[in-house]
Amino acid sequence: MKDKMGMINAALTSFVAEMKEQQLWEDVTIVGATDFARTLSSNGQGSDHAWGGNSFVLGGSVKGGQILGRFPSRLVMPGAQILDHRGRVIPTT
């Protein structure tokens, strides 16, 4: 996972630099989103679809530096934002 996120970071860093060089950054918005999340526990062959996917938005005109929603304080099942024994995380936004 760390390697994959590093690849995404490097690609976005390069793209942002190029857009700034071309003076287009203020006109660009990048949106990344997952179409679904995964349960915290395995079904024996992997994990199942769940709620609580992730997304990010960046761009020259985006008011950044914000995190919307809350990450669960503890990943215990069940818990305040963890629905059941399979670990379905309930989004807060």
mmCIF file with all atom_site columns, C-alpha atoms in Angstrom:
data_model
loop_
_atom_site.group_PDB
_atom_site.id
_atom_site.type_symbol
_atom_site.label_atom_id
_atom_site.label_alt_id
_atom_site.label_comp_id
_atom_site.label_asym_id
_atom_site.label_entity_id
_atom_site.label_seq_id
_atom_site.pdbx_PDB_ins_code
_atom_site.Cartn_x
_atom_site.Cartn_y
_atom_site.Cartn_z
_atom_site.occupancy
_atom_site.B_iso_or_equiv
_atom_site.pdbx_formal_charge
_atom_site.auth_seq_id
_atom_site.auth_comp_id
_atom_site.auth_asym_id
_atom_site.auth_atom_id
_atom_site.pdbx_PDB_model_num
ATOM 1  C CA . MET A 1 1  ? 0.000   0.000   0.000   1.00 0.00 ? 1  MET A CA 1
ATOM 2  C CA . LYS A 1 2  ? 2.794   2.413   0.900   1.00 0.00 ? 2  LYS A CA 1
ATOM 3  C CA . ASP A 1 3  ? 4.414   1.879   -2.524  1.00 0.00 ? 3  ASP A CA 1
ATOM 4  C CA . LYS A 1 4  ? 1.093   2.460   -4.324  1.00 0.00 ? 4  LYS A CA 1
ATOM 5  C CA . MET A 1 5  ? 0.415   5.678   -2.409  1.00 0.00 ? 5  MET A CA 1
ATOM 6  C CA . GLY A 1 6  ? 3.970   6.793   -3.185  1.00 0.00 ? 6  GLY A CA 1
ATOM 7  C CA . MET A 1 7  ? 3.301   6.237   -6.894  1.00 0.00 ? 7  MET A CA 1
ATOM 8  C CA . ILE A 1 8  ? 0.105   8.287   -6.731  1.00 0.00 ? 8  ILE A CA 1
ATOM 9  C CA . ASN A 1 9  ? 1.907   11.053  -4.828  1.00 0.00 ? 9  ASN A CA 1
ATOM 10 C CA . ALA A 1 10 ? 4.757   11.162  -7.367  1.00 0.00 ? 10 ALA A CA 1
ATOM 11 C CA . ALA A 1 11 ? 2.336   11.290  -10.304 1.00 0.00 ? 11 ALA A CA 1
ATOM 12 C CA . LEU A 1 12 ? 0.241   14.060  -8.737  1.00 0.00 ? 12 LEU A CA 1
ATOM 13 C CA . THR A 1 13 ? 3.347   16.038  -7.770  1.00 0.00 ? 13 THR A CA 1
ATOM 14 C CA . SER A 1 14 ? 4.607   15.865  -11.359 1.00 0.00 ? 14 SER A CA 1
ATOM 15 C CA . PHE A 1 15 ? 1.218   16.802  -12.805 1.00 0.00 ? 15 PHE A CA 1
ATOM 16 C CA . VAL A 1 16 ? 0.785   19.768  -10.448 1.00 0.00 ? 16 VAL A CA 1
ATOM 17 C CA . ALA A 1 17 ? 4.274   21.041  -11.288 1.00 0.00 ? 17 ALA A CA 1
ATOM 18 C CA . GLU A 1 18 ? 3.500   20.829  -15.013 1.00 0.00 ? 18 GLU A CA 1
ATOM 19 C CA . MET A 1 19 ? 0.163   22.634  -14.636 1.00 0.00 ? 19 MET A CA 1
ATOM 20 C CA . LYS A 1 20 ? 1.855   25.396  -12.630 1.00 0.00 ? 20 LYS A CA 1
ATOM 21 C CA . GLU A 1 21 ? 4.600   25.664  -15.260 1.00 0.00 ? 21 GLU A CA 1
ATOM 22 C CA . GLN A 1 22 ? 1.931   26.120  -17.932 1.00 0.00 ? 22 GLN A CA 1
ATOM 23 C CA . GLN A 1 23 ? 0.064   28.583  -15.668 1.00 0.00 ? 23 GLN A CA 1
ATOM 24 C CA . LEU A 1 24 ? -3.041  26.386  -15.773 1.00 0.00 ? 24 LEU A CA 1
ATOM 25 C CA . TRP A 1 25 ? -3.112  25.207  -12.150 1.00 0.00 ? 25 TRP A CA 1
ATOM 26 C CA . GLU A 1 26 ? -5.827  27.668  -11.076 1.00 0.00 ? 26 GLU A CA 1
ATOM 27 C CA . ASP A 1 27 ? -8.135  26.142  -13.715 1.00 0.00 ? 27 ASP A CA 1
ATOM 28 C CA . VAL A 1 28 ? -7.543  22.494  -12.747 1.00 0.00 ? 28 VAL A CA 1
ATOM 29 C CA . THR A 1 29 ? -9.470  20.332  -10.278 1.00 0.00 ? 29 THR A CA 1
ATOM 30 C CA . ILE A 1 30 ? -8.476  16.730  -9.578  1.00 0.00 ? 30 ILE A CA 1
ATOM 31 C CA . VAL A 1 31 ? -10.919 14.379  -7.864  1.00 0.00 ? 31 VAL A CA 1
ATOM 32 C CA . GLY A 1 32 ? -9.999  10.912  -6.653  1.00 0.00 ? 32 GLY A CA 1
ATOM 33 C CA . ALA A 1 33 ? -12.614 8.631   -5.146  1.00 0.00 ? 33 ALA A CA 1
ATOM 34 C CA . THR A 1 34 ? -13.227 5.006   -4.287  1.00 0.00 ? 34 THR A CA 1
ATOM 35 C CA . ASP A 1 35 ? -16.492 3.541   -5.498  1.00 0.00 ? 35 ASP A CA 1
ATOM 36 C CA . PHE A 1 36 ? -16.782 1.457   -2.330  1.00 0.00 ? 36 PHE A CA 1
ATOM 37 C CA . ALA A 1 37 ? -14.874 0.552   0.804   1.00 0.00 ? 37 ALA A CA 1
ATOM 38 C CA . ARG A 1 38 ? -13.977 -2.855  2.221   1.00 0.00 ? 38 ARG A CA 1
ATOM 39 C CA . THR A 1 39 ? -14.884 -4.578  5.465   1.00 0.00 ? 39 THR A CA 1
ATOM 40 C CA . LEU A 1 40 ? -12.170 -4.663  8.132   1.00 0.00 ? 40 LEU A CA 1
ATOM 41 C CA . SER A 1 41 ? -12.378 -8.435  8.539   1.00 0.00 ? 41 SER A CA 1
ATOM 42 C CA . SER A 1 42 ? -12.018 -11.245 6.022   1.00 0.00 ? 42 SER A CA 1
ATOM 43 C CA . ASN A 1 43 ? -14.838 -13.432 4.760   1.00 0.00 ? 43 ASN A CA 1
ATOM 44 C CA . GLY A 1 44 ? -12.312 -16.266 4.433   1.00 0.00 ? 44 GLY A CA 1
ATOM 45 C CA . GLN A 1 45 ? -11.434 -15.418 0.831   1.00 0.00 ? 45 GLN A CA 1
ATOM 46 C CA . GLY A 1 46 ? -10.870 -11.667 1.104   1.00 0.00 ? 46 GLY A CA 1
ATOM 47 C CA . SER A 1 47 ? -13.031 -8.786  2.232   1.00 0.00 ? 47 SER A CA 1
ATOM 48 C CA . ASP A 1 48 ? -16.495 -7.675  1.169   1.00 0.00 ? 48 ASP A CA 1
ATOM 49 C CA . HIS A 1 49 ? -17.873 -4.390  -0.099  1.00 0.00 ? 49 HIS A CA 1
ATOM 50 C CA . ALA A 1 50 ? -18.722 -1.951  2.678   1.00 0.00 ? 50 ALA A CA 1
ATOM 51 C CA . TRP A 1 51 ? -19.364 1.736   3.330   1.00 0.00 ? 51 TRP A CA 1
ATOM 52 C CA . GLY A 1 52 ? -16.954 4.508   4.224   1.00 0.00 ? 52 GLY A CA 1
ATOM 53 C CA . GLY A 1 53 ? -14.952 4.956   1.006   1.00 0.00 ? 53 GLY A CA 1
ATOM 54 C CA . ASN A 1 54 ? -12.310 7.637   0.616   1.00 0.00 ? 54 ASN A CA 1
ATOM 55 C CA . SER A 1 55 ? -11.934 10.602  -1.704  1.00 0.00 ? 55 SER A CA 1
ATOM 56 C CA . PHE A 1 56 ? -9.706  13.600  -2.216  1.00 0.00 ? 56 PHE A CA 1
ATOM 57 C CA . VAL A 1 57 ? -9.936  16.863  -4.155  1.00 0.00 ? 57 VAL A CA 1
ATOM 58 C CA . LEU A 1 58 ? -7.080  19.144  -5.096  1.00 0.00 ? 58 LEU A CA 1
ATOM 59 C CA . GLY A 1 59 ? -6.624  22.039  -7.460  1.00 0.00 ? 59 GLY A CA 1
ATOM 60 C CA . GLY A 1 60 ? -5.436  25.594  -7.756  1.00 0.00 ? 60 GLY A CA 1
ATOM 61 C CA . SER A 1 61 ? -8.774  27.084  -6.711  1.00 0.00 ? 61 SER A CA 1
ATOM 62 C CA . VAL A 1 62 ? -9.650  24.431  -4.110  1.00 0.00 ? 62 VAL A CA 1
ATOM 63 C CA . LYS A 1 63 ? -9.756  25.623  -0.513  1.00 0.00 ? 63 LYS A CA 1
ATOM 64 C CA . GLY A 1 64 ? -7.568  22.842  0.837   1.00 0.00 ? 64 GLY A CA 1
ATOM 65 C CA . GLY A 1 65 ? -6.170  21.774  4.153   1.00 0.00 ? 65 GLY A CA 1
ATOM 66 C CA . GLN A 1 66 ? -9.483  20.341  5.325   1.00 0.00 ? 66 GLN A CA 1
ATOM 67 C CA . ILE A 1 67 ? -10.480 16.884  6.441   1.00 0.00 ? 67 ILE A CA 1
ATOM 68 C CA . LEU A 1 68 ? -14.215 16.304  6.291   1.00 0.00 ? 68 LEU A CA 1
ATOM 69 C CA . GLY A 1 69 ? -15.668 13.547  8.406   1.00 0.00 ? 69 GLY A CA 1
ATOM 70 C CA . ARG A 1 70 ? -14.056 11.659  11.259  1.00 0.00 ? 70 ARG A CA 1
ATOM 71 C CA . PHE A 1 71 ? -11.859 8.594   11.233  1.00 0.00 ? 71 PHE A CA 1
ATOM 72 C CA . PRO A 1 72 ? -12.974 6.089   13.897  1.00 0.00 ? 72 PRO A CA 1
ATOM 73 C CA . SER A 1 73 ? -11.079 6.637   17.149  1.00 0.00 ? 73 SER A CA 1
ATOM 74 C CA . ARG A 1 74 ? -10.784 2.853   17.559  1.00 0.00 ? 74 ARG A CA 1
ATOM 75 C CA . LEU A 1 75 ? -11.125 0.064   15.023  1.00 0.00 ? 75 LEU A CA 1
ATOM 76 C CA . VAL A 1 76 ? -12.973 -2.316  17.326  1.00 0.00 ? 76 VAL A CA 1
ATOM 77 C CA . MET A 1 77 ? -15.951 -4.322  16.128  1.00 0.00 ? 77 MET A CA 1
ATOM 78 C CA . PRO A 1 78 ? -18.627 -3.317  16.836  1.00 0.00 ? 78 PRO A CA 1
ATOM 79 C CA . GLY A 1 79 ? -17.882 0.277   17.849  1.00 0.00 ? 79 GLY A CA 1
ATOM 80 C CA . ALA A 1 80 ? -19.153 3.837   17.545  1.00 0.00 ? 80 ALA A CA 1
ATOM 81 C CA . GLN A 1 81 ? -18.614 3.930   13.757  1.00 0.00 ? 81 GLN A CA 1
ATOM 82 C CA . ILE A 1 82 ? -18.114 0.197   13.185  1.00 0.00 ? 82 ILE A CA 1
ATOM 83 C CA . LEU A 1 83 ? -21.483 -1.363  12.391  1.00 0.00 ? 83 LEU A CA 1
ATOM 84 C CA . ASP A 1 84 ? -20.997 -5.062  12.992  1.00 0.00 ? 84 ASP A CA 1
ATOM 85 C CA . HIS A 1 85 ? -18.554 -7.933  13.551  1.00 0.00 ? 85 HIS A CA 1
ATOM 86 C CA . ARG A 1 86 ? -17.445 -7.704  9.879   1.00 0.00 ? 86 ARG A CA 1
ATOM 87 C CA . GLY A 1 87 ? -16.175 -4.138  10.335  1.00 0.00 ? 87 GLY A CA 1
ATOM 88 C CA . ARG A 1 88 ? -18.407 -2.012  8.151   1.00 0.00 ? 88 ARG A CA 1
ATOM 89 C CA . VAL A 1 89 ? -17.350 1.572   8.852   1.00 0.00 ? 89 VAL A CA 1
ATOM 90 C CA . ILE A 1 90 ? -20.176 4.121   8.941   1.00 0.00 ? 90 ILE A CA 1
ATOM 91 C CA . PRO A 1 91 ? -19.219 7.406   7.194   1.00 0.00 ? 91 PRO A CA 1
ATOM 92 C CA . THR A 1 92 ? -19.734 10.585  9.217   1.00 0.00 ? 92 THR A CA 1
ATOM 93 C CA . THR A 1 93 ? -20.301 12.892  6.228   1.00 0.00 ? 93 THR A CA 1
#
